[in-house]
Structure formats: structure tokens, C-alpha cells
Amino acid sequence: GDVKSVFKGRGMEFEEVRAYNFGDDIRDIDWRVTARKAEPYTKVFREEKDREIVVLLDLSASMVFGTKNELKSVTAAKLAALIGWMSIRNKDRFGLLMYDGKNTTYYKPQNNQKALMMMFKAIAEKSKQVLKENYEGNLVSALKMFELSHKGQGTFFILSDFYGADDEVFKSIAALSKKHKIYCMKIFDILEDIAPDDGIYAAQNVSQKVVFNSAPEAFKGAYRQHFAQQRKFLQINCQKFLCKYFEIRTDSPIFKQLGHI
């Protein structure tokens, strides 16, 4: 077509040959170049036109958190909107799966601006609603709904903090990865990665309240390790199921963080 997709993946049009990276599909290895170079090389194809691109937007309770710039839910909503505009610009069909920790709403992929505006309005209304009433949950139910509702092949973006993500979540992702190109995009606040400055702090979530001292080195080490372990769990599982893993921080402009996608 006249307009090429900005996403590279398994498609019909050959794009380039590059060095093999861990997690690349072994079916795309270029064996002639590999034999000549004595190291693995893989073929990269431009995705075919009129793809279906669907975003799973997680607006559950853990996403309604932020200490710098904006809430994780706001960053995720902005990212969903950006992917939507990119999809329409490239003449792909864009769909939305919105999850608030309890209910899941699915908008089928379409390629027109009117439908896109309708989805943006739904995101804005749900974003306001979760500020007043939100639910804890995990992504399993939303992923299963997508698997049952979406019969074709396409590209699937999961915009979430993956809080509480476990083996069950990745079982569902593994099932989807057999048919779809999966992007797992972890949205996080800097306070989740780095402990606050030395001091006594109180934190509360509904009826749960905790007071802690951030000064001890043991606390800082355990704090960093908790986030690092979750990051490692996500990275390992994404590699295992051939998903692309990216991280988006709430305190940095989104467009500056998307250059590597």
C-alpha cells in the first residue's frame, strides 16, 4: 500500500536482515547469512496493511497511583490514545479492551476517526470513574475475554503496571501469543523503583495503613529488590512467550520513551 506500518514484525513484505536477538522468532532466521557470518541473523518483515491493533488498557486500582507528573492510569490512557492515532494514520484497525479491575469493555477494531473518538470518550469517562471507585484485580479475566472475542490475528498492546501478575496471567498471554504479536508495556512510577528520601512515612490504601522508616539501608535494599524481582519476572516470561517488553515511566514524556519501539 501507499502507507507503511511503523511496527515491524511477521508480515508479507521483507524489510531487512539483522543480527539475531534473544526472543526473536527462530522461524525467521536467515540460514544463508547465518552460515556466511558464522553467527545467527534473522529476517525482519514489514507488517501487512490493514492489521488489527488492540490495546488492553488497565485502569484497575493499582494504576490509580502517581507521585510525579501524573497517575499511572493517565500515562496509560495517553499511550492508548497515541497508539490509536498511529493505527488510524497507518490505515490499520484500532480496537480497545478497557479493564477497571472488575468489568471489561471491548470495542471492536475499526478504521475510522469517529470510532476512535468514541473510544477516547469512553477512556476519559472511565478514568474519571476510577478516581472515585476502583477495584483490585488481575488481568486474567480481561485477557480471556479478548481471546474469546477476537478471532483474527493482529497486534496486542497490554498497558498495565502488571501489579500482581502471576503464572496464570502469563498462561493467558502465552495462549494469545500463538496468534498475535504481543507488546507488554509496564507503566510505573519512579517511587515504585526507588525508595523515598530518608524519613518516616505513612501510606494508606482504603482501610489498610502502614507507617515505615525509609532510612535503614536494609529497607532500601529490600525496596529495590522487590521492584527488580517483578521486572525480572516480566522480562523472563515475555522472552519465553516471544512478547516484546517495554517500560514507560510516568515522570517522563511518552514520546521520548517510544523511540526504541
PDB file of C-alpha atoms in Angstrom:
ATOM      1  CA  GLY A   1       0.000   0.000   0.000  1.00  0.00           C
ATOM      2  CA  ASP A   2       0.930   3.679  -0.033  1.00  0.00           C
ATOM      3  CA  VAL A   3       1.293   3.844   3.743  1.00  0.00           C
ATOM      4  CA  LYS A   4       3.597   1.501   5.618  1.00  0.00           C
ATOM      5  CA  SER A   5       3.104   0.438   9.226  1.00  0.00           C
ATOM      6  CA  VAL A   6       5.575   1.826  11.749  1.00  0.00           C
ATOM      7  CA  PHE A   7       5.691  -1.524  13.542  1.00  0.00           C
ATOM      8  CA  LYS A   8       7.985  -4.289  12.366  1.00  0.00           C
ATOM      9  CA  GLY A   9       7.043  -7.918  12.778  1.00  0.00           C
ATOM     10  CA  ARG A  10       5.867 -11.004  10.920  1.00  0.00           C
ATOM     11  CA  GLY A  11       4.316  -9.716   7.717  1.00  0.00           C
ATOM     12  CA  MET A  12       4.468 -10.212   3.972  1.00  0.00           C
ATOM     13  CA  GLU A  13       6.965  -7.531   2.928  1.00  0.00           C
ATOM     14  CA  PHE A  14      10.654  -8.143   3.593  1.00  0.00           C
ATOM     15  CA  GLU A  15      12.276  -5.269   5.480  1.00  0.00           C
ATOM     16  CA  GLU A  16      15.871  -6.182   6.457  1.00  0.00           C
ATOM     17  CA  VAL A  17      18.299  -8.757   7.832  1.00  0.00           C
ATOM     18  CA  ARG A  18      19.825  -8.047  11.229  1.00  0.00           C
ATOM     19  CA  ALA A  19      21.690  -9.871  13.983  1.00  0.00           C
ATOM     20  CA  TYR A  20      19.519 -12.319  15.907  1.00  0.00           C
ATOM     21  CA  ASN A  21      18.361 -11.086  19.330  1.00  0.00           C
ATOM     22  CA  PHE A  22      17.256 -13.325  22.153  1.00  0.00           C
ATOM     23  CA  GLY A  23      13.478 -13.709  21.915  1.00  0.00           C
ATOM     24  CA  ASP A  24      13.283 -13.369  18.105  1.00  0.00           C
ATOM     25  CA  ASP A  25      11.202 -15.985  16.330  1.00  0.00           C
ATOM     26  CA  ILE A  26      13.537 -18.784  15.199  1.00  0.00           C
ATOM     27  CA  ARG A  27      11.338 -19.285  12.130  1.00  0.00           C
ATOM     28  CA  ASP A  28      12.711 -16.012  10.746  1.00  0.00           C
ATOM     29  CA  ILE A  29      16.402 -16.991  10.938  1.00  0.00           C
ATOM     30  CA  ASP A  30      18.189 -16.376   7.624  1.00  0.00           C
ATOM     31  CA  TRP A  31      20.266 -19.548   7.401  1.00  0.00           C
ATOM     32  CA  ARG A  32      22.337 -18.429   4.405  1.00  0.00           C
ATOM     33  CA  VAL A  33      23.507 -15.244   6.106  1.00  0.00           C
ATOM     34  CA  THR A  34      23.957 -17.140   9.366  1.00  0.00           C
ATOM     35  CA  ALA A  35      26.258 -19.653   7.659  1.00  0.00           C
ATOM     36  CA  ARG A  36      28.249 -16.905   5.935  1.00  0.00           C
ATOM     37  CA  LYS A  37      28.656 -14.757   9.060  1.00  0.00           C
ATOM     38  CA  ALA A  38      29.116 -17.686  11.477  1.00  0.00           C
ATOM     39  CA  GLU A  39      26.564 -16.128  13.831  1.00  0.00           C
ATOM     40  CA  PRO A  40      22.750 -16.080  13.747  1.00  0.00           C
ATOM     41  CA  TYR A  41      20.912 -13.485  11.662  1.00  0.00           C
ATOM     42  CA  THR A  42      17.170 -13.045  11.324  1.00  0.00           C
ATOM     43  CA  LYS A  43      14.837 -11.635   8.687  1.00  0.00           C
ATOM     44  CA  VAL A  44      12.555  -8.746   9.620  1.00  0.00           C
ATOM     45  CA  PHE A  45       9.320  -8.214   7.740  1.00  0.00           C
ATOM     46  CA  ARG A  46       7.122  -5.151   7.478  1.00  0.00           C
ATOM     47  CA  GLU A  47       3.705  -5.882   8.918  1.00  0.00           C
ATOM     48  CA  GLU A  48       0.962  -6.237   6.326  1.00  0.00           C
ATOM     49  CA  LYS A  49      -1.582  -3.451   5.765  1.00  0.00           C
ATOM     50  CA  ASP A  50      -4.971  -3.263   7.439  1.00  0.00           C
ATOM     51  CA  ARG A  51      -3.824  -5.006  10.567  1.00  0.00           C
ATOM     52  CA  GLU A  52      -5.918  -5.172  13.669  1.00  0.00           C
ATOM     53  CA  ILE A  53      -4.302  -3.400  16.614  1.00  0.00           C
ATOM     54  CA  VAL A  54      -5.926  -3.777  20.017  1.00  0.00           C
ATOM     55  CA  VAL A  55      -4.952  -2.096  23.289  1.00  0.00           C
ATOM     56  CA  LEU A  56      -5.734  -3.579  26.684  1.00  0.00           C
ATOM     57  CA  LEU A  57      -5.953  -0.543  28.960  1.00  0.00           C
ATOM     58  CA  ASP A  58      -5.629  -1.479  32.625  1.00  0.00           C
ATOM     59  CA  LEU A  59      -7.427   1.014  34.882  1.00  0.00           C
ATOM     60  CA  SER A  60      -7.604  -1.171  37.981  1.00  0.00           C
ATOM     61  CA  ALA A  61      -6.886   0.121  41.496  1.00  0.00           C
ATOM     62  CA  SER A  62      -3.082  -0.147  41.387  1.00  0.00           C
ATOM     63  CA  MET A  63      -2.986   2.064  38.282  1.00  0.00           C
ATOM     64  CA  VAL A  64      -4.630   4.954  40.165  1.00  0.00           C
ATOM     65  CA  PHE A  65      -1.313   5.937  41.710  1.00  0.00           C
ATOM     66  CA  GLY A  66       1.324   8.542  40.986  1.00  0.00           C
ATOM     67  CA  THR A  67       3.814  10.730  42.818  1.00  0.00           C
ATOM     68  CA  LYS A  68       5.362  12.737  39.980  1.00  0.00           C
ATOM     69  CA  ASN A  69       3.709  14.366  36.997  1.00  0.00           C
ATOM     70  CA  GLU A  70       0.626  12.108  36.725  1.00  0.00           C
ATOM     71  CA  LEU A  71      -1.107   8.876  37.694  1.00  0.00           C
ATOM     72  CA  LYS A  72      -0.127   5.626  36.014  1.00  0.00           C
ATOM     73  CA  SER A  73      -3.683   5.393  34.666  1.00  0.00           C
ATOM     74  CA  VAL A  74      -3.265   8.787  32.964  1.00  0.00           C
ATOM     75  CA  THR A  75       0.021   7.764  31.349  1.00  0.00           C
ATOM     76  CA  ALA A  76      -1.574   4.524  30.142  1.00  0.00           C
ATOM     77  CA  ALA A  77      -4.571   6.424  28.718  1.00  0.00           C
ATOM     78  CA  LYS A  78      -2.270   8.821  26.841  1.00  0.00           C
ATOM     79  CA  LEU A  79      -0.291   5.894  25.454  1.00  0.00           C
ATOM     80  CA  ALA A  80      -3.508   4.162  24.335  1.00  0.00           C
ATOM     81  CA  ALA A  81      -4.574   7.344  22.532  1.00  0.00           C
ATOM     82  CA  LEU A  82      -1.177   7.653  20.838  1.00  0.00           C
ATOM     83  CA  ILE A  83      -1.319   4.049  19.600  1.00  0.00           C
ATOM     84  CA  GLY A  84      -4.866   4.690  18.368  1.00  0.00           C
ATOM     85  CA  TRP A  85      -3.802   7.724  16.315  1.00  0.00           C
ATOM     86  CA  MET A  86      -0.801   5.854  14.913  1.00  0.00           C
ATOM     87  CA  SER A  87      -3.046   2.953  13.895  1.00  0.00           C
ATOM     88  CA  ILE A  88      -5.560   5.146  12.066  1.00  0.00           C
ATOM     89  CA  ARG A  89      -2.767   7.125  10.404  1.00  0.00           C
ATOM     90  CA  ASN A  90      -1.315   3.896   9.048  1.00  0.00           C
ATOM     91  CA  LYS A  91      -4.747   2.664   7.877  1.00  0.00           C
ATOM     92  CA  ASP A  92      -4.901  -0.148  10.430  1.00  0.00           C
ATOM     93  CA  ARG A  93      -7.958  -1.002  12.501  1.00  0.00           C
ATOM     94  CA  PHE A  94      -7.799   0.009  16.148  1.00  0.00           C
ATOM     95  CA  GLY A  95      -9.669  -1.678  18.994  1.00  0.00           C
ATOM     96  CA  LEU A  96      -9.807  -1.188  22.744  1.00  0.00           C
ATOM     97  CA  LEU A  97     -10.203  -3.501  25.725  1.00  0.00           C
ATOM     98  CA  MET A  98     -10.769  -1.442  28.872  1.00  0.00           C
ATOM     99  CA  TYR A  99     -10.449  -3.121  32.292  1.00  0.00           C
ATOM    100  CA  ASP A 100     -11.198  -1.430  35.628  1.00  0.00           C
ATOM    101  CA  GLY A 101     -10.369  -4.358  37.916  1.00  0.00           C
ATOM    102  CA  LYS A 102     -13.948  -5.636  37.831  1.00  0.00           C
ATOM    103  CA  ASN A 103     -15.557  -5.022  34.449  1.00  0.00           C
ATOM    104  CA  THR A 104     -14.145  -5.336  30.954  1.00  0.00           C
ATOM    105  CA  THR A 105     -15.439  -3.390  27.954  1.00  0.00           C
ATOM    106  CA  TYR A 106     -14.419  -4.373  24.425  1.00  0.00           C
ATOM    107  CA  TYR A 107     -14.567  -2.124  21.373  1.00  0.00           C
ATOM    108  CA  LYS A 108     -14.023  -3.993  18.114  1.00  0.00           C
ATOM    109  CA  PRO A 109     -11.209  -2.795  15.832  1.00  0.00           C
ATOM    110  CA  GLN A 110     -12.305  -0.145  13.330  1.00  0.00           C
ATOM    111  CA  ASN A 111     -10.534   2.147  10.913  1.00  0.00           C
ATOM    112  CA  ASN A 112     -12.298   5.478  11.223  1.00  0.00           C
ATOM    113  CA  GLN A 113     -11.865   8.601  13.303  1.00  0.00           C
ATOM    114  CA  LYS A 114     -15.455   8.605  14.587  1.00  0.00           C
ATOM    115  CA  ALA A 115     -14.949   5.234  16.275  1.00  0.00           C
ATOM    116  CA  LEU A 116     -11.595   6.407  17.643  1.00  0.00           C
ATOM    117  CA  MET A 117     -13.228   9.484  19.208  1.00  0.00           C
ATOM    118  CA  MET A 118     -15.884   7.259  20.772  1.00  0.00           C
ATOM    119  CA  MET A 119     -13.162   5.128  22.376  1.00  0.00           C
ATOM    120  CA  PHE A 120     -11.333   8.212  23.654  1.00  0.00           C
ATOM    121  CA  LYS A 121     -14.555   9.476  25.229  1.00  0.00           C
ATOM    122  CA  ALA A 122     -15.041   6.098  26.934  1.00  0.00           C
ATOM    123  CA  ILE A 123     -11.461   6.227  28.260  1.00  0.00           C
ATOM    124  CA  ALA A 124     -11.998   9.741  29.641  1.00  0.00           C
ATOM    125  CA  GLU A 125     -15.259   8.767  31.374  1.00  0.00           C
ATOM    126  CA  LYS A 126     -13.797   5.583  32.848  1.00  0.00           C
ATOM    127  CA  SER A 127     -10.673   7.464  34.005  1.00  0.00           C
ATOM    128  CA  LYS A 128     -12.864   9.860  35.985  1.00  0.00           C
ATOM    129  CA  GLN A 129     -14.905   6.999  37.400  1.00  0.00           C
ATOM    130  CA  VAL A 130     -11.916   5.045  38.728  1.00  0.00           C
ATOM    131  CA  LEU A 131     -10.816   8.085  40.732  1.00  0.00           C
ATOM    132  CA  LYS A 132     -13.973   7.689  42.818  1.00  0.00           C
ATOM    133  CA  GLU A 133     -14.436   3.918  42.721  1.00  0.00           C
ATOM    134  CA  ASN A 134     -11.795   1.406  41.750  1.00  0.00           C
ATOM    135  CA  TYR A 135     -11.260  -2.313  42.077  1.00  0.00           C
ATOM    136  CA  GLU A 136      -8.318  -4.581  42.620  1.00  0.00           C
ATOM    137  CA  GLY A 137      -7.974  -7.475  40.241  1.00  0.00           C
ATOM    138  CA  ASN A 138      -5.666  -9.167  37.794  1.00  0.00           C
ATOM    139  CA  LEU A 139      -5.637  -9.255  34.029  1.00  0.00           C
ATOM    140  CA  VAL A 140      -6.733 -12.868  33.548  1.00  0.00           C
ATOM    141  CA  SER A 141     -10.421 -12.124  33.012  1.00  0.00           C
ATOM    142  CA  ALA A 142      -9.680  -9.319  30.544  1.00  0.00           C
ATOM    143  CA  LEU A 143      -7.202 -11.464  28.598  1.00  0.00           C
ATOM    144  CA  LYS A 144      -9.652 -14.349  28.394  1.00  0.00           C
ATOM    145  CA  MET A 145     -12.389 -12.029  27.176  1.00  0.00           C
ATOM    146  CA  PHE A 146     -10.100 -10.807  24.419  1.00  0.00           C
ATOM    147  CA  GLU A 147      -9.223 -14.387  23.456  1.00  0.00           C
ATOM    148  CA  LEU A 148     -12.918 -15.260  23.158  1.00  0.00           C
ATOM    149  CA  SER A 149     -13.992 -12.028  21.442  1.00  0.00           C
ATOM    150  CA  HIS A 150     -11.171 -11.524  18.958  1.00  0.00           C
ATOM    151  CA  LYS A 151     -10.916 -14.273  16.369  1.00  0.00           C
ATOM    152  CA  GLY A 152      -8.467 -12.744  13.902  1.00  0.00           C
ATOM    153  CA  GLN A 153      -4.746 -12.109  14.080  1.00  0.00           C
ATOM    154  CA  GLY A 154      -3.192  -8.804  14.992  1.00  0.00           C
ATOM    155  CA  THR A 155      -1.027  -6.802  17.342  1.00  0.00           C
ATOM    156  CA  PHE A 156      -1.990  -6.613  21.019  1.00  0.00           C
ATOM    157  CA  PHE A 157      -0.656  -3.963  23.402  1.00  0.00           C
ATOM    158  CA  ILE A 158      -1.060  -4.579  27.145  1.00  0.00           C
ATOM    159  CA  LEU A 159      -0.761  -1.259  29.017  1.00  0.00           C
ATOM    160  CA  SER A 160      -0.510  -2.072  32.705  1.00  0.00           C
ATOM    161  CA  ASP A 161       1.692  -1.939  35.782  1.00  0.00           C
ATOM    162  CA  PHE A 162       1.334  -5.748  35.887  1.00  0.00           C
ATOM    163  CA  TYR A 163       0.803  -5.489  39.626  1.00  0.00           C
ATOM    164  CA  GLY A 164       0.155  -8.990  40.938  1.00  0.00           C
ATOM    165  CA  ALA A 165       0.872 -10.579  37.554  1.00  0.00           C
ATOM    166  CA  ASP A 166       1.458 -14.294  38.075  1.00  0.00           C
ATOM    167  CA  ASP A 167       1.750 -17.540  36.126  1.00  0.00           C
ATOM    168  CA  GLU A 168      -1.993 -17.509  35.377  1.00  0.00           C
ATOM    169  CA  VAL A 169      -1.691 -14.136  33.693  1.00  0.00           C
ATOM    170  CA  PHE A 170       1.146 -15.377  31.520  1.00  0.00           C
ATOM    171  CA  LYS A 171      -0.715 -18.566  30.652  1.00  0.00           C
ATOM    172  CA  SER A 172      -3.339 -16.347  29.061  1.00  0.00           C
ATOM    173  CA  ILE A 173      -0.671 -14.217  27.384  1.00  0.00           C
ATOM    174  CA  ALA A 174       1.030 -17.368  26.090  1.00  0.00           C
ATOM    175  CA  ALA A 175      -2.239 -18.508  24.502  1.00  0.00           C
ATOM    176  CA  LEU A 176      -2.653 -15.131  22.797  1.00  0.00           C
ATOM    177  CA  SER A 177       0.958 -15.019  21.614  1.00  0.00           C
ATOM    178  CA  LYS A 178       0.303 -18.023  19.370  1.00  0.00           C
ATOM    179  CA  LYS A 179      -1.865 -15.815  17.144  1.00  0.00           C
ATOM    180  CA  HIS A 180      -0.908 -12.253  17.984  1.00  0.00           C
ATOM    181  CA  LYS A 181       2.140 -10.044  18.252  1.00  0.00           C
ATOM    182  CA  ILE A 182       2.183  -9.063  21.938  1.00  0.00           C
ATOM    183  CA  TYR A 183       3.664  -5.899  23.448  1.00  0.00           C
ATOM    184  CA  CYS A 184       3.760  -5.853  27.246  1.00  0.00           C
ATOM    185  CA  MET A 185       4.209  -2.231  28.280  1.00  0.00           C
ATOM    186  CA  LYS A 186       4.812  -1.786  32.001  1.00  0.00           C
ATOM    187  CA  ILE A 187       3.699   1.601  33.326  1.00  0.00           C
ATOM    188  CA  PHE A 188       5.447   2.565  36.555  1.00  0.00           C
ATOM    189  CA  ASP A 189       6.013   5.448  38.947  1.00  0.00           C
ATOM    190  CA  ILE A 190       9.577   6.262  39.989  1.00  0.00           C
ATOM    191  CA  LEU A 191       8.637   5.753  43.666  1.00  0.00           C
ATOM    192  CA  GLU A 192       7.958   2.096  42.876  1.00  0.00           C
ATOM    193  CA  ASP A 193      11.548   1.667  41.757  1.00  0.00           C
ATOM    194  CA  ILE A 194      13.433   3.918  44.193  1.00  0.00           C
ATOM    195  CA  ALA A 195      12.638   4.319  47.885  1.00  0.00           C
ATOM    196  CA  PRO A 196      11.675   7.816  49.098  1.00  0.00           C
ATOM    197  CA  ASP A 197      14.173  10.090  50.838  1.00  0.00           C
ATOM    198  CA  ASP A 198      15.125   9.193  54.395  1.00  0.00           C
ATOM    199  CA  GLY A 199      12.255   9.777  56.790  1.00  0.00           C
ATOM    200  CA  ILE A 200       9.137   8.412  58.447  1.00  0.00           C
ATOM    201  CA  TYR A 201       6.196   7.922  56.083  1.00  0.00           C
ATOM    202  CA  ALA A 202       2.587   6.851  56.367  1.00  0.00           C
ATOM    203  CA  ALA A 203       0.790   5.182  53.459  1.00  0.00           C
ATOM    204  CA  GLN A 204      -2.865   4.216  53.256  1.00  0.00           C
ATOM    205  CA  ASN A 205      -4.977   2.223  50.852  1.00  0.00           C
ATOM    206  CA  VAL A 206      -8.677   2.240  51.808  1.00  0.00           C
ATOM    207  CA  SER A 207      -8.681   0.653  55.294  1.00  0.00           C
ATOM    208  CA  GLN A 208      -5.049  -0.510  55.195  1.00  0.00           C
ATOM    209  CA  LYS A 209      -2.463   1.823  56.715  1.00  0.00           C
ATOM    210  CA  VAL A 210       1.263   1.371  57.211  1.00  0.00           C
ATOM    211  CA  VAL A 211       3.990   3.539  58.750  1.00  0.00           C
ATOM    212  CA  PHE A 212       7.604   2.941  57.694  1.00  0.00           C
ATOM    213  CA  ASN A 213      11.095   4.369  58.052  1.00  0.00           C
ATOM    214  CA  SER A 214      12.935   4.673  54.732  1.00  0.00           C
ATOM    215  CA  ALA A 215      16.341   5.481  56.256  1.00  0.00           C
ATOM    216  CA  PRO A 216      17.772   1.983  57.018  1.00  0.00           C
ATOM    217  CA  GLU A 217      19.948   0.540  54.259  1.00  0.00           C
ATOM    218  CA  ALA A 218      18.260  -2.840  54.719  1.00  0.00           C
ATOM    219  CA  PHE A 219      14.910  -1.230  53.906  1.00  0.00           C
ATOM    220  CA  LYS A 220      16.303   0.475  50.799  1.00  0.00           C
ATOM    221  CA  GLY A 221      17.838  -2.778  49.586  1.00  0.00           C
ATOM    222  CA  ALA A 222      14.644  -4.760  50.097  1.00  0.00           C
ATOM    223  CA  TYR A 223      12.681  -1.973  48.397  1.00  0.00           C
ATOM    224  CA  ARG A 224      14.857  -2.054  45.276  1.00  0.00           C
ATOM    225  CA  GLN A 225      14.903  -5.833  45.227  1.00  0.00           C
ATOM    226  CA  HIS A 226      11.104  -6.075  45.254  1.00  0.00           C
ATOM    227  CA  PHE A 227      10.771  -3.999  42.079  1.00  0.00           C
ATOM    228  CA  ALA A 228      13.776  -5.691  40.446  1.00  0.00           C
ATOM    229  CA  GLN A 229      12.286  -9.136  41.053  1.00  0.00           C
ATOM    230  CA  GLN A 230       8.988  -8.164  39.452  1.00  0.00           C
ATOM    231  CA  ARG A 231      10.824  -6.644  36.479  1.00  0.00           C
ATOM    232  CA  LYS A 232      12.866  -9.831  36.041  1.00  0.00           C
ATOM    233  CA  PHE A 233       9.737 -11.999  36.242  1.00  0.00           C
ATOM    234  CA  LEU A 234       8.080  -9.973  33.484  1.00  0.00           C
ATOM    235  CA  GLN A 235      11.183  -9.951  31.284  1.00  0.00           C
ATOM    236  CA  ILE A 236      11.724 -13.711  31.580  1.00  0.00           C
ATOM    237  CA  ASN A 237       8.110 -14.530  30.770  1.00  0.00           C
ATOM    238  CA  CYS A 238       7.991 -12.103  27.860  1.00  0.00           C
ATOM    239  CA  GLN A 239      11.112 -13.701  26.385  1.00  0.00           C
ATOM    240  CA  LYS A 240       9.672 -17.156  26.982  1.00  0.00           C
ATOM    241  CA  PHE A 241       6.479 -16.379  25.075  1.00  0.00           C
ATOM    242  CA  LEU A 242       8.088 -14.157  22.401  1.00  0.00           C
ATOM    243  CA  CYS A 243       6.451 -10.956  23.667  1.00  0.00           C
ATOM    244  CA  LYS A 244       8.085  -7.549  23.434  1.00  0.00           C
ATOM    245  CA  TYR A 245       8.650  -5.910  26.831  1.00  0.00           C
ATOM    246  CA  PHE A 246       8.911  -2.149  27.361  1.00  0.00           C
ATOM    247  CA  GLU A 247       8.780   0.159  30.350  1.00  0.00           C
ATOM    248  CA  ILE A 248       7.113   3.574  30.460  1.00  0.00           C
ATOM    249  CA  ARG A 249       7.697   5.973  33.354  1.00  0.00           C
ATOM    250  CA  THR A 250       5.039   8.444  34.449  1.00  0.00           C
ATOM    251  CA  ASP A 251       7.502  11.298  35.029  1.00  0.00           C
ATOM    252  CA  SER A 252       8.935  11.417  31.510  1.00  0.00           C
ATOM    253  CA  PRO A 253       7.210  12.423  28.225  1.00  0.00           C
ATOM    254  CA  ILE A 254       5.848   9.347  26.470  1.00  0.00           C
ATOM    255  CA  PHE A 255       7.133  10.273  23.010  1.00  0.00           C
ATOM    256  CA  LYS A 256      10.702  10.384  24.323  1.00  0.00           C
ATOM    257  CA  GLN A 257      10.369   6.820  25.579  1.00  0.00           C
ATOM    258  CA  LEU A 258       8.950   5.342  22.377  1.00  0.00           C
ATOM    259  CA  GLY A 259      11.961   5.786  20.140  1.00  0.00           C
ATOM    260  CA  HIS A 260      13.121   2.198  20.758  1.00  0.00           C
ATOM    261  CA  ILE A 261       9.784   0.547  19.807  1.00  0.00           C
TER     262      ILE A 261
END
